[in-house]
């Protein structure tokens, strides 16, 4: 009786064309997701690590603390800042070189906001408008409500 060897031709290991197309499409999908995620993270990094937003918020908070119970306020010539009198002290908040500073009784100065290119200040009634352009090109605006001493 002859011995027959059965050959199984379907036991070869390898990829079919359909399997390779499927793996390539999965790779492309994940690479696109990765690219979009990296782009989004870089935008978030710019916003989070940019100190301009934080400095602006601190500046607004600081100025708001001074604009209550004033005796007098006026916009300085050429819209470079404001001068106000509060409790018999005279304060100036104005641009000086590339920063906004505060002076008390025109002595010394305290830095309030750095890397400033220009400032524009105007006032209508009790509303004080500040518009600041930073050296990095960012523009910021804020409106303050000024209260006066009721005495």
PDB file of C-alpha atoms in Angstrom:
ATOM      1  CA  UNK A   1       0.000   0.000   0.000  1.00  0.00           C
ATOM      2  CA  UNK A   2       1.423   3.264  -1.038  1.00  0.00           C
ATOM      3  CA  UNK A   3       1.946   6.019   1.493  1.00  0.00           C
ATOM      4  CA  UNK A   4       0.566   9.365   0.589  1.00  0.00           C
ATOM      5  CA  UNK A   5       1.801  12.575   2.097  1.00  0.00           C
ATOM      6  CA  UNK A   6      -0.890  15.179   2.365  1.00  0.00           C
ATOM      7  CA  UNK A   7       0.390  18.600   1.565  1.00  0.00           C
ATOM      8  CA  UNK A   8      -1.476  21.493   3.109  1.00  0.00           C
ATOM      9  CA  UNK A   9      -0.940  24.439   0.852  1.00  0.00           C
ATOM     10  CA  UNK A  10      -2.839  26.839   3.122  1.00  0.00           C
ATOM     11  CA  UNK A  11      -0.384  26.778   6.023  1.00  0.00           C
ATOM     12  CA  UNK A  12       2.008  29.399   4.676  1.00  0.00           C
ATOM     13  CA  UNK A  13       2.480  32.412   6.955  1.00  0.00           C
ATOM     14  CA  UNK A  14       2.280  35.865   5.346  1.00  0.00           C
ATOM     15  CA  UNK A  15       0.111  38.839   4.518  1.00  0.00           C
ATOM     16  CA  UNK A  16      -2.526  38.974   1.958  1.00  0.00           C
ATOM     17  CA  UNK A  17      -3.133  42.114  -0.033  1.00  0.00           C
ATOM     18  CA  UNK A  18      -6.297  42.868   1.940  1.00  0.00           C
ATOM     19  CA  UNK A  19      -4.475  42.547   5.282  1.00  0.00           C
ATOM     20  CA  UNK A  20      -1.692  44.892   4.170  1.00  0.00           C
ATOM     21  CA  UNK A  21      -4.167  47.516   2.893  1.00  0.00           C
ATOM     22  CA  UNK A  22      -6.076  47.312   6.187  1.00  0.00           C
ATOM     23  CA  UNK A  23      -2.881  47.772   8.257  1.00  0.00           C
ATOM     24  CA  UNK A  24      -1.761  50.665   6.064  1.00  0.00           C
ATOM     25  CA  UNK A  25      -5.123  52.427   6.498  1.00  0.00           C
ATOM     26  CA  UNK A  26      -4.962  51.971  10.295  1.00  0.00           C
ATOM     27  CA  UNK A  27      -1.435  53.417  10.304  1.00  0.00           C
ATOM     28  CA  UNK A  28      -2.580  56.427   8.255  1.00  0.00           C
ATOM     29  CA  UNK A  29      -5.547  57.080  10.552  1.00  0.00           C
ATOM     30  CA  UNK A  30      -3.368  57.011  13.666  1.00  0.00           C
ATOM     31  CA  UNK A  31      -0.710  59.208  12.048  1.00  0.00           C
ATOM     32  CA  UNK A  32      -3.367  61.824  11.224  1.00  0.00           C
ATOM     33  CA  UNK A  33      -4.721  61.707  14.776  1.00  0.00           C
ATOM     34  CA  UNK A  34      -1.162  62.074  16.090  1.00  0.00           C
ATOM     35  CA  UNK A  35      -0.462  65.064  13.807  1.00  0.00           C
ATOM     36  CA  UNK A  36      -3.684  66.834  14.838  1.00  0.00           C
ATOM     37  CA  UNK A  37      -2.950  66.195  18.516  1.00  0.00           C
ATOM     38  CA  UNK A  38       0.591  67.583  18.227  1.00  0.00           C
ATOM     39  CA  UNK A  39      -0.730  70.687  16.424  1.00  0.00           C
ATOM     40  CA  UNK A  40      -3.360  71.256  19.106  1.00  0.00           C
ATOM     41  CA  UNK A  41      -0.788  70.789  21.882  1.00  0.00           C
ATOM     42  CA  UNK A  42       1.553  73.336  20.315  1.00  0.00           C
ATOM     43  CA  UNK A  43      -1.271  75.907  20.167  1.00  0.00           C
ATOM     44  CA  UNK A  44      -2.151  75.232  23.796  1.00  0.00           C
ATOM     45  CA  UNK A  45       1.512  75.551  24.787  1.00  0.00           C
ATOM     46  CA  UNK A  46       1.707  78.999  23.206  1.00  0.00           C
ATOM     47  CA  UNK A  47      -1.382  80.119  25.109  1.00  0.00           C
ATOM     48  CA  UNK A  48      -0.340  78.597  28.415  1.00  0.00           C
ATOM     49  CA  UNK A  49       3.301  79.682  28.353  1.00  0.00           C
ATOM     50  CA  UNK A  50       2.625  83.178  27.012  1.00  0.00           C
ATOM     51  CA  UNK A  51       2.953  85.461  30.041  1.00  0.00           C
ATOM     52  CA  UNK A  52       1.098  88.338  28.352  1.00  0.00           C
ATOM     53  CA  UNK A  53      -2.344  87.065  29.421  1.00  0.00           C
ATOM     54  CA  UNK A  54      -1.297  86.667  33.059  1.00  0.00           C
ATOM     55  CA  UNK A  55       0.524  90.009  33.162  1.00  0.00           C
ATOM     56  CA  UNK A  56      -2.486  91.763  31.631  1.00  0.00           C
ATOM     57  CA  UNK A  57      -4.869  90.213  34.179  1.00  0.00           C
ATOM     58  CA  UNK A  58      -2.605  91.276  37.063  1.00  0.00           C
ATOM     59  CA  UNK A  59      -2.326  94.787  35.621  1.00  0.00           C
ATOM     60  CA  UNK A  60      -6.132  95.091  35.370  1.00  0.00           C
ATOM     61  CA  UNK A  61      -6.538  93.908  38.963  1.00  0.00           C
ATOM     62  CA  UNK A  62      -3.900  96.354  40.219  1.00  0.00           C
ATOM     63  CA  UNK A  63      -5.357  99.365  38.388  1.00  0.00           C
ATOM     64  CA  UNK A  64      -8.913  98.539  39.499  1.00  0.00           C
ATOM     65  CA  UNK A  65      -7.781  98.698  43.128  1.00  0.00           C
ATOM     66  CA  UNK A  66      -6.657 102.305  42.636  1.00  0.00           C
ATOM     67  CA  UNK A  67      -9.730 103.604  40.814  1.00  0.00           C
ATOM     68  CA  UNK A  68     -12.104 103.612  43.786  1.00  0.00           C
ATOM     69  CA  UNK A  69     -12.911 106.669  45.926  1.00  0.00           C
ATOM     70  CA  UNK A  70     -10.848 109.134  43.862  1.00  0.00           C
ATOM     71  CA  UNK A  71     -10.797 112.857  44.496  1.00  0.00           C
ATOM     72  CA  UNK A  72      -9.873 113.698  40.877  1.00  0.00           C
ATOM     73  CA  UNK A  73      -8.762 111.915  37.691  1.00  0.00           C
ATOM     74  CA  UNK A  74      -7.541 113.154  34.319  1.00  0.00           C
ATOM     75  CA  UNK A  75      -6.093 111.668  31.154  1.00  0.00           C
ATOM     76  CA  UNK A  76      -2.541 112.866  30.561  1.00  0.00           C
ATOM     77  CA  UNK A  77      -1.625 114.690  27.377  1.00  0.00           C
ATOM     78  CA  UNK A  78      -1.114 112.552  24.287  1.00  0.00           C
ATOM     79  CA  UNK A  79      -3.064 109.684  25.945  1.00  0.00           C
ATOM     80  CA  UNK A  80       0.050 108.299  27.597  1.00  0.00           C
ATOM     81  CA  UNK A  81      -1.623 107.548  30.912  1.00  0.00           C
ATOM     82  CA  UNK A  82      -3.711 108.912  33.741  1.00  0.00           C
ATOM     83  CA  UNK A  83      -3.136 111.104  36.779  1.00  0.00           C
ATOM     84  CA  UNK A  84      -5.405 110.858  39.784  1.00  0.00           C
ATOM     85  CA  UNK A  85      -5.564 112.106  43.351  1.00  0.00           C
ATOM     86  CA  UNK A  86      -6.616 109.759  46.095  1.00  0.00           C
ATOM     87  CA  UNK A  87      -6.421 110.524  49.807  1.00  0.00           C
ATOM     88  CA  UNK A  88      -4.160 113.547  49.188  1.00  0.00           C
ATOM     89  CA  UNK A  89      -1.609 111.484  47.217  1.00  0.00           C
ATOM     90  CA  UNK A  90      -1.058 112.054  43.514  1.00  0.00           C
ATOM     91  CA  UNK A  91      -0.589 108.974  41.335  1.00  0.00           C
ATOM     92  CA  UNK A  92       0.466 108.620  37.703  1.00  0.00           C
ATOM     93  CA  UNK A  93      -0.073 105.461  35.683  1.00  0.00           C
ATOM     94  CA  UNK A  94       1.689 106.046  32.380  1.00  0.00           C
ATOM     95  CA  UNK A  95       3.870 104.550  29.700  1.00  0.00           C
ATOM     96  CA  UNK A  96       7.612 104.923  30.192  1.00  0.00           C
ATOM     97  CA  UNK A  97       9.925 103.465  27.534  1.00  0.00           C
ATOM     98  CA  UNK A  98       8.582  99.911  27.074  1.00  0.00           C
ATOM     99  CA  UNK A  99       6.595  99.550  30.300  1.00  0.00           C
ATOM    100  CA  UNK A 100       3.636 100.990  32.140  1.00  0.00           C
ATOM    101  CA  UNK A 101       4.641 102.391  35.488  1.00  0.00           C
ATOM    102  CA  UNK A 102       2.977 103.847  38.554  1.00  0.00           C
ATOM    103  CA  UNK A 103       4.422 106.868  40.333  1.00  0.00           C
ATOM    104  CA  UNK A 104       3.297 108.194  43.686  1.00  0.00           C
ATOM    105  CA  UNK A 105       3.758 111.951  44.130  1.00  0.00           C
ATOM    106  CA  UNK A 106       6.100 111.871  41.080  1.00  0.00           C
ATOM    107  CA  UNK A 107       8.791 109.986  43.015  1.00  0.00           C
ATOM    108  CA  UNK A 108      10.385 106.791  41.719  1.00  0.00           C
ATOM    109  CA  UNK A 109       8.298 104.307  39.836  1.00  0.00           C
ATOM    110  CA  UNK A 110       6.778 100.864  40.187  1.00  0.00           C
ATOM    111  CA  UNK A 111       6.599  98.638  37.114  1.00  0.00           C
ATOM    112  CA  UNK A 112       3.064  97.514  36.409  1.00  0.00           C
ATOM    113  CA  UNK A 113       3.173  96.033  32.888  1.00  0.00           C
ATOM    114  CA  UNK A 114       6.252  95.136  30.838  1.00  0.00           C
ATOM    115  CA  UNK A 115       6.973  94.839  27.079  1.00  0.00           C
ATOM    116  CA  UNK A 116       4.476  97.521  26.054  1.00  0.00           C
ATOM    117  CA  UNK A 117       4.768  99.152  22.638  1.00  0.00           C
ATOM    118  CA  UNK A 118       2.022 101.759  22.960  1.00  0.00           C
ATOM    119  CA  UNK A 119      -0.910 102.801  25.092  1.00  0.00           C
ATOM    120  CA  UNK A 120      -4.085 104.731  24.399  1.00  0.00           C
ATOM    121  CA  UNK A 121      -6.239 106.082  27.230  1.00  0.00           C
ATOM    122  CA  UNK A 122      -9.566 107.881  27.023  1.00  0.00           C
ATOM    123  CA  UNK A 123     -12.350 108.711  29.419  1.00  0.00           C
ATOM    124  CA  UNK A 124     -16.097 109.252  29.030  1.00  0.00           C
ATOM    125  CA  UNK A 125     -17.945 110.097  32.213  1.00  0.00           C
ATOM    126  CA  UNK A 126     -16.956 107.495  34.763  1.00  0.00           C
ATOM    127  CA  UNK A 127     -15.674 104.997  32.187  1.00  0.00           C
ATOM    128  CA  UNK A 128     -11.914 104.842  31.630  1.00  0.00           C
ATOM    129  CA  UNK A 129     -10.713 103.012  28.506  1.00  0.00           C
ATOM    130  CA  UNK A 130      -7.231 101.469  28.346  1.00  0.00           C
ATOM    131  CA  UNK A 131      -5.906 100.077  25.068  1.00  0.00           C
ATOM    132  CA  UNK A 132      -2.420  98.536  25.096  1.00  0.00           C
ATOM    133  CA  UNK A 133      -0.306  97.138  22.272  1.00  0.00           C
ATOM    134  CA  UNK A 134       2.454  94.777  23.369  1.00  0.00           C
ATOM    135  CA  UNK A 135       5.809  94.339  21.653  1.00  0.00           C
ATOM    136  CA  UNK A 136       4.775  90.832  20.530  1.00  0.00           C
ATOM    137  CA  UNK A 137       1.837  92.311  18.570  1.00  0.00           C
ATOM    138  CA  UNK A 138      -0.953  91.401  20.992  1.00  0.00           C
ATOM    139  CA  UNK A 139      -3.561  94.127  21.577  1.00  0.00           C
ATOM    140  CA  UNK A 140      -5.534  94.308  24.808  1.00  0.00           C
ATOM    141  CA  UNK A 141      -8.379  96.600  25.860  1.00  0.00           C
ATOM    142  CA  UNK A 142     -10.207  97.099  29.121  1.00  0.00           C
ATOM    143  CA  UNK A 143     -12.827  99.481  30.449  1.00  0.00           C
ATOM    144  CA  UNK A 144     -12.637 100.575  34.081  1.00  0.00           C
ATOM    145  CA  UNK A 145     -15.437 102.120  36.120  1.00  0.00           C
ATOM    146  CA  UNK A 146     -14.139 105.002  38.219  1.00  0.00           C
ATOM    147  CA  UNK A 147     -15.780 105.935  41.536  1.00  0.00           C
ATOM    148  CA  UNK A 148     -15.264 109.229  43.295  1.00  0.00           C
ATOM    149  CA  UNK A 149     -14.960 110.108  46.951  1.00  0.00           C
ATOM    150  CA  UNK A 150     -18.419 111.068  48.206  1.00  0.00           C
ATOM    151  CA  UNK A 151     -17.184 113.616  50.797  1.00  0.00           C
TER     152      UNK A 151
END
